[in-house]
CSV table of C-alpha atoms and ligand atoms in Angstrom, one decimal:
chain,number,residue,atom,x,y,z
A,1,MET,CA,-25.6,-28.1,6.9
A,2,LYS,CA,-25.3,-31.0,4.4
A,3,VAL,CA,-21.7,-32.2,4.1
A,4,LYS,CA,-20.6,-34.9,1.7
A,5,PRO,CA,-19.7,-38.3,3.3
A,6,ILE,CA,-16.3,-38.2,4.8
A,7,ALA,CA,-13.7,-40.4,3.1
A,8,LEU,CA,-9.9,-40.3,3.3
A,9,GLN,CA,-10.1,-39.2,6.9
A,10,LYS,CA,-6.5,-40.2,7.6
A,11,LEU,CA,-3.5,-39.1,5.5
A,12,PRO,CA,-3.4,-41.5,2.5
A,13,PRO,CA,-0.4,-43.8,2.7
A,14,ASP,CA,1.0,-42.7,-0.6
A,15,LEU,CA,1.5,-39.2,0.7
A,16,ASP,CA,4.7,-38.3,2.5
A,17,ALA,CA,3.8,-36.7,5.8
A,18,SER,CA,7.2,-35.0,6.0
A,19,ARG,CA,6.7,-33.2,2.7
A,20,LEU,CA,3.1,-31.9,2.9
A,21,PRO,CA,2.5,-28.4,1.8
A,22,GLN,CA,2.3,-26.3,4.9
A,23,HIS,CA,0.1,-23.7,3.3
A,24,VAL,CA,-2.5,-24.4,0.6
A,25,ALA,CA,-4.4,-21.7,-1.3
A,26,VAL,CA,-7.5,-22.2,-3.4
A,27,ILE,CA,-9.2,-20.4,-6.2
A,28,MET,CA,-12.7,-21.8,-6.0
A,29,ASP,CA,-13.7,-21.5,-9.6
A,30,GLY,CA,-16.7,-23.1,-11.4
A,31,ASN,CA,-19.6,-22.6,-9.0
A,32,GLY,CA,-21.7,-20.9,-11.7
A,33,ARG,CA,-21.0,-23.6,-14.3
A,34,TRP,CA,-21.7,-26.4,-11.8
A,35,ALA,CA,-25.1,-24.9,-11.1
A,36,SER,CA,-25.9,-24.3,-14.8
A,37,ARG,CA,-25.1,-27.9,-15.6
A,38,GLN,CA,-27.6,-28.9,-13.0
A,39,ARG,CA,-30.1,-26.4,-14.4
A,40,LYS,CA,-30.0,-24.5,-11.1
A,41,PRO,CA,-29.5,-20.8,-10.4
A,42,ARG,CA,-25.8,-19.8,-10.1
A,43,ILE,CA,-26.2,-19.1,-6.4
A,44,MET,CA,-26.9,-22.8,-5.7
A,45,GLY,CA,-23.3,-23.4,-6.9
A,46,HIS,CA,-21.9,-20.9,-4.3
A,47,GLN,CA,-24.0,-22.6,-1.6
A,48,ARG,CA,-22.6,-26.0,-2.6
A,49,GLY,CA,-19.2,-24.5,-2.8
A,50,VAL,CA,-19.3,-23.7,1.0
A,51,ASP,CA,-19.8,-27.4,1.7
A,52,THR,CA,-16.7,-28.2,-0.4
A,53,LEU,CA,-14.7,-25.5,1.4
A,54,LYS,CA,-15.8,-26.8,4.8
A,55,ASP,CA,-14.7,-30.3,4.0
A,56,LEU,CA,-11.4,-29.2,2.6
A,57,LEU,CA,-10.7,-27.2,5.8
A,58,ARG,CA,-11.5,-30.3,7.9
A,59,CYS,CA,-9.3,-32.4,5.6
A,60,CYS,CA,-6.3,-30.0,6.1
A,61,LYS,CA,-6.8,-30.5,9.8
A,62,ASP,CA,-7.1,-34.3,9.5
A,63,TRP,CA,-4.0,-34.5,7.3
A,64,GLY,CA,-1.8,-32.0,9.3
A,65,ILE,CA,-1.7,-29.2,6.7
A,66,HIS,CA,-1.3,-26.0,8.7
A,67,ALA,CA,-2.9,-23.3,6.7
A,68,LEU,CA,-5.7,-22.9,4.1
A,69,THR,CA,-6.4,-19.7,2.3
A,70,ALA,CA,-9.5,-19.3,0.1
A,71,TYR,CA,-10.3,-16.7,-2.5
A,72,ALA,CA,-13.9,-15.9,-1.7
A,73,PHE,CA,-14.4,-12.6,-3.4
A,74,SER,CA,-12.1,-10.5,-5.5
A,75,THR,CA,-12.0,-6.7,-6.0
A,76,GLU,CA,-13.2,-7.4,-9.5
A,77,ASN,CA,-16.2,-9.5,-8.3
A,78,TRP,CA,-18.2,-6.3,-7.6
A,79,GLY,CA,-18.8,-6.3,-11.4
A,80,ARG,CA,-21.2,-9.3,-11.1
A,81,PRO,CA,-25.0,-8.8,-11.2
A,82,LEU,CA,-26.1,-7.0,-8.0
A,83,GLU,CA,-28.3,-10.0,-7.1
A,84,GLU,CA,-25.3,-12.4,-7.0
A,85,VAL,CA,-23.1,-9.9,-5.1
A,86,THR,CA,-25.8,-9.4,-2.5
A,87,PHE,CA,-26.3,-13.2,-2.2
A,88,LEU,CA,-22.6,-13.8,-1.7
A,89,MET,CA,-22.3,-11.1,1.0
A,90,THR,CA,-25.3,-12.6,2.8
A,91,LEU,CA,-23.9,-16.1,2.4
A,92,PHE,CA,-20.6,-15.2,3.9
A,93,GLU,CA,-22.4,-13.6,6.9
A,94,ARG,CA,-24.7,-16.6,7.4
A,95,VAL,CA,-21.9,-19.1,7.1
A,96,LEU,CA,-19.8,-17.3,9.7
A,97,ARG,CA,-22.6,-17.0,12.1
A,98,ARG,CA,-23.5,-20.7,11.7
A,99,GLU,CA,-20.0,-22.1,11.7
A,100,LEU,CA,-18.2,-20.0,14.4
A,101,ALA,CA,-19.0,-22.2,17.4
A,102,GLU,CA,-17.6,-25.3,15.5
A,103,MET,CA,-14.5,-23.4,14.4
A,104,ILE,CA,-13.8,-22.5,18.1
A,105,VAL,CA,-14.2,-26.2,19.1
A,106,GLU,CA,-12.0,-27.3,16.2
A,107,ASN,CA,-9.2,-24.9,17.3
A,108,ILE,CA,-9.3,-23.1,13.9
A,109,LYS,CA,-8.0,-19.6,13.7
A,110,ILE,CA,-9.8,-17.6,11.1
A,111,SER,CA,-8.6,-14.4,9.5
A,112,PHE,CA,-10.0,-12.3,6.7
A,113,VAL,CA,-7.7,-10.4,4.2
A,114,GLY,CA,-8.7,-7.8,1.7
A,115,ASN,CA,-10.2,-4.3,1.8
A,116,LEU,CA,-12.8,-5.2,4.4
A,117,THR,CA,-14.1,-1.7,5.0
A,118,ALA,CA,-16.0,-1.8,1.7
A,119,LEU,CA,-18.1,-4.8,2.9
A,120,PRO,CA,-21.6,-4.4,4.4
A,121,ASP,CA,-21.5,-3.4,8.1
A,122,THR,CA,-23.2,-6.5,9.3
A,123,LEU,CA,-20.7,-8.7,7.5
A,124,GLN,CA,-17.8,-6.6,9.0
A,125,ASP,CA,-19.3,-7.2,12.5
A,126,GLU,CA,-19.4,-11.0,11.9
A,127,ILE,CA,-15.8,-10.9,10.5
A,128,ARG,CA,-14.6,-9.0,13.5
A,129,ARG,CA,-16.4,-11.4,15.9
A,130,SER,CA,-15.0,-14.5,14.2
A,131,MET,CA,-11.5,-13.2,14.2
A,132,GLU,CA,-11.6,-12.1,17.9
A,133,ASP,CA,-13.3,-15.3,19.1
A,134,THR,CA,-10.7,-17.5,17.4
A,135,GLN,CA,-7.6,-15.4,17.8
A,136,ASP,CA,-6.0,-17.6,20.5
A,137,ASN,CA,-6.7,-20.8,18.6
A,138,THR,CA,-3.5,-22.7,17.8
A,139,GLY,CA,-4.8,-25.2,15.2
A,140,THR,CA,-5.4,-24.8,11.4
A,141,ARG,CA,-5.1,-21.2,10.1
A,142,PHE,CA,-8.0,-20.5,7.8
A,143,THR,CA,-7.8,-17.3,5.8
A,144,VAL,CA,-10.6,-15.9,3.7
A,145,ALA,CA,-9.7,-13.4,1.0
A,146,THR,CA,-12.7,-11.1,0.6
A,147,ASN,CA,-12.7,-8.0,-1.5
A,148,TYR,CA,-9.1,-9.0,-2.1
A,149,GLY,CA,-6.8,-8.0,-4.9
A,150,GLY,CA,-3.1,-8.8,-5.1
A,151,ARG,CA,-2.2,-5.5,-6.8
A,152,GLN,CA,-4.2,-3.5,-4.3
A,153,GLU,CA,-2.5,-5.3,-1.5
A,154,ILE,CA,0.9,-4.5,-2.9
A,155,ILE,CA,-0.1,-0.8,-3.4
A,156,GLN,CA,-1.3,-0.5,0.2
A,157,ALA,CA,2.1,-2.0,1.4
A,158,CYS,CA,4.0,0.5,-0.7
A,159,ARG,CA,1.9,3.4,0.7
A,160,ALA,CA,2.5,2.3,4.3
A,161,MET,CA,6.2,2.1,3.7
A,162,ALA,CA,6.3,5.4,1.8
A,163,THR,CA,4.5,7.1,4.7
A,164,GLN,CA,7.1,5.8,7.1
A,165,VAL,CA,9.9,7.1,4.9
A,166,GLN,CA,8.1,10.5,4.6
A,167,GLN,CA,7.8,10.7,8.4
A,168,GLY,CA,11.5,9.8,8.8
A,169,HIS,CA,10.8,6.5,10.5
A,170,LEU,CA,12.2,4.3,7.7
A,171,LYS,CA,15.3,4.7,5.4
A,172,VAL,CA,14.8,3.8,1.7
A,173,GLU,CA,17.8,1.5,1.8
A,174,ASP,CA,16.3,-0.5,4.6
A,175,ILE,CA,13.4,-1.7,2.4
A,176,ASN,CA,13.9,-5.3,1.6
A,177,GLU,CA,11.8,-8.4,0.8
A,178,GLY,CA,11.2,-9.3,4.4
A,179,LEU,CA,10.1,-5.8,5.3
A,180,PHE,CA,7.8,-5.6,2.3
A,181,ALA,CA,6.2,-8.9,3.2
A,182,SER,CA,5.6,-7.7,6.7
A,183,HIS,CA,3.3,-5.0,5.3
A,184,LEU,CA,1.1,-7.5,3.4
A,185,TYR,CA,-2.1,-8.8,4.8
A,186,THR,CA,-0.5,-12.2,5.0
A,187,ALA,CA,2.5,-11.0,7.2
A,188,ASP,CA,2.0,-13.7,9.8
A,189,LEU,CA,1.7,-16.6,7.3
A,190,VAL,CA,4.3,-18.6,5.4
A,191,ASP,CA,3.9,-18.2,1.6
A,192,PRO,CA,1.6,-20.8,0.0
A,193,ASP,CA,3.4,-24.0,-1.1
A,194,LEU,CA,0.6,-25.0,-3.3
A,195,LEU,CA,-2.2,-23.1,-5.1
A,196,ILE,CA,-5.1,-25.1,-6.4
A,197,ARG,CA,-7.4,-23.7,-9.1
A,198,THR,CA,-10.5,-25.5,-10.1
A,199,SER,CA,-12.4,-25.5,-13.4
A,200,GLY,CA,-9.5,-25.4,-15.7
A,201,GLU,CA,-8.4,-21.7,-16.0
A,202,MET,CA,-4.6,-21.3,-15.8
A,203,ARG,CA,-4.1,-17.9,-14.3
A,204,LEU,CA,-3.6,-16.3,-10.9
A,205,SER,CA,-6.5,-13.7,-11.3
A,206,ASN,CA,-4.8,-11.2,-9.0
A,207,PHE,CA,-4.6,-13.7,-6.1
A,208,LEU,CA,-1.5,-13.6,-3.8
A,209,LEU,CA,0.7,-12.1,-6.5
A,210,TRP,CA,3.7,-11.5,-4.2
A,211,GLN,CA,3.2,-14.6,-2.1
A,212,MET,CA,3.0,-17.0,-5.1
A,213,ALA,CA,6.5,-16.1,-6.4
A,214,TYR,CA,7.7,-19.7,-5.9
A,215,GLY,CA,4.5,-21.5,-5.0
A,216,GLU,CA,3.5,-24.5,-7.1
A,217,ILE,CA,0.3,-24.2,-9.1
A,218,TYR,CA,-2.1,-27.1,-9.7
A,219,VAL,CA,-5.0,-26.7,-12.1
A,220,THR,CA,-7.9,-29.2,-12.4
A,221,ASP,CA,-10.9,-29.3,-14.7
A,222,THR,CA,-13.1,-30.3,-11.8
A,223,LEU,CA,-15.6,-27.6,-10.8
A,224,TRP,CA,-15.2,-26.3,-7.3
A,225,PRO,CA,-18.5,-27.9,-5.9
A,226,ASP,CA,-17.2,-31.3,-7.1
A,227,PHE,CA,-13.7,-30.9,-5.6
A,228,ASP,CA,-13.6,-33.5,-2.8
A,229,ARG,CA,-10.9,-35.2,-0.8
A,230,PHE,CA,-10.1,-37.6,-3.6
A,231,GLU,CA,-9.4,-34.6,-5.8
A,232,PHE,CA,-7.3,-33.0,-3.0
A,233,HIS,CA,-5.4,-36.2,-2.7
A,234,LYS,CA,-4.5,-36.0,-6.4
A,235,ALA,CA,-3.4,-32.4,-6.0
A,236,VAL,CA,-1.1,-33.1,-3.1
A,237,LEU,CA,0.3,-36.2,-4.8
A,238,ALA,CA,1.1,-34.1,-7.9
A,239,TYR,CA,2.7,-31.5,-5.6
A,240,GLN,CA,4.9,-34.1,-3.9
A,241,LYS,CA,6.2,-35.2,-7.4
A,242,ARG,CA,7.3,-31.7,-8.2
A,243,HIS,CA,11.0,-30.7,-7.7
A,244,ARG,CA,11.0,-27.3,-6.1
A,245,ARG,CA,14.1,-25.4,-7.0
A,246,PHE,CA,13.3,-21.8,-5.8
A,247,GLY,CA,15.3,-20.4,-8.7
A,248,LYS,CA,18.4,-22.6,-8.1
A,249,VAL,CA,19.7,-25.4,-10.2
B,1,FPP,C1,-16.2,-18.5,-8.3
B,1,FPP,O1,-17.1,-19.3,-9.1
B,1,FPP,C2,-16.7,-18.5,-6.9
B,1,FPP,C3,-16.9,-17.3,-6.2
B,1,FPP,C4,-16.7,-16.0,-6.7
B,1,FPP,C5,-17.4,-17.4,-4.8
B,1,FPP,C6,-16.8,-18.5,-3.9
B,1,FPP,C7,-17.3,-18.4,-2.6
B,1,FPP,C8,-17.7,-19.5,-1.8
B,1,FPP,C9,-17.5,-20.8,-2.2
B,1,FPP,C10,-18.3,-19.2,-0.5
B,1,FPP,C11,-17.2,-19.2,0.6
B,1,FPP,C12,-17.7,-18.8,1.9
B,1,FPP,C13,-17.0,-18.4,3.0
B,1,FPP,C14,-17.7,-18.0,4.2
B,1,FPP,C15,-15.6,-18.4,3.0
B,1,FPP,P1,-17.8,-18.6,-10.4
B,1,FPP,O2,-19.1,-18.0,-9.9
B,1,FPP,O3,-16.8,-17.7,-11.0
B,1,FPP,O4,-18.1,-19.8,-11.3
B,1,FPP,P2,-18.1,-19.8,-12.9
B,1,FPP,O5,-16.7,-19.5,-13.4
B,1,FPP,O6,-18.5,-21.2,-13.3
B,1,FPP,O7,-19.1,-18.7,-13.3
């Protein structure tokens, strides 16, 4: 696989190592536009987007950022042309098969979140294999949201708790934020400190709705395939200049 030349391998000196975001989430927008600008088919943008994601994951490892979560396919993305959806499903499967050995060596723990049962069986097999083969890894946590929707995630958590109440295993008054969060796909992750969205759109698009209650949002006009370590450096620098108040004064 072609990866862009590696720059900023070490944490840039103007970043404060003690105040790095522990969990970064990304909405990888702009692949289609990047391809159109190059007069290429949209799928070439997605292909290039994989290289960007791979380098960002490596960068998180190099800089000591513990978790990266990427929005790869939303519950709404099924509405795209069948050709593009099929390409994306095949791409996810191919990338997983190709990159698994390296992820094991790099000590990356990969997880998938979303309604995975609706994905093609062969992709589900690769997902299962990659999660099993990396489950004991202790390094960077890499989470891929696939067929993911924040509202759908909240509804499934409500249903799980309602069932426990119905069966007499849970009292309504025992439901609190911690218990609710433990029923989300991201139960074993800290909430994202920083969400980066490329290509200029300023919305969450149904991504990590609960988890982003106090997360910082950084939007850049750069299209996802062009988002490199220099862009990531800018995003983390902007994050470190923010004053996080968590609702307090
Ligand atoms: C949004 O750009 C991008 C996607 C819906 C797909 C992103 C997926 C990848 C980069 C592959 C990740 C692979 C793995 C295995 C995790 P867009 O098509 O909406 O761009 P546009 O807004 O310019 O049309």
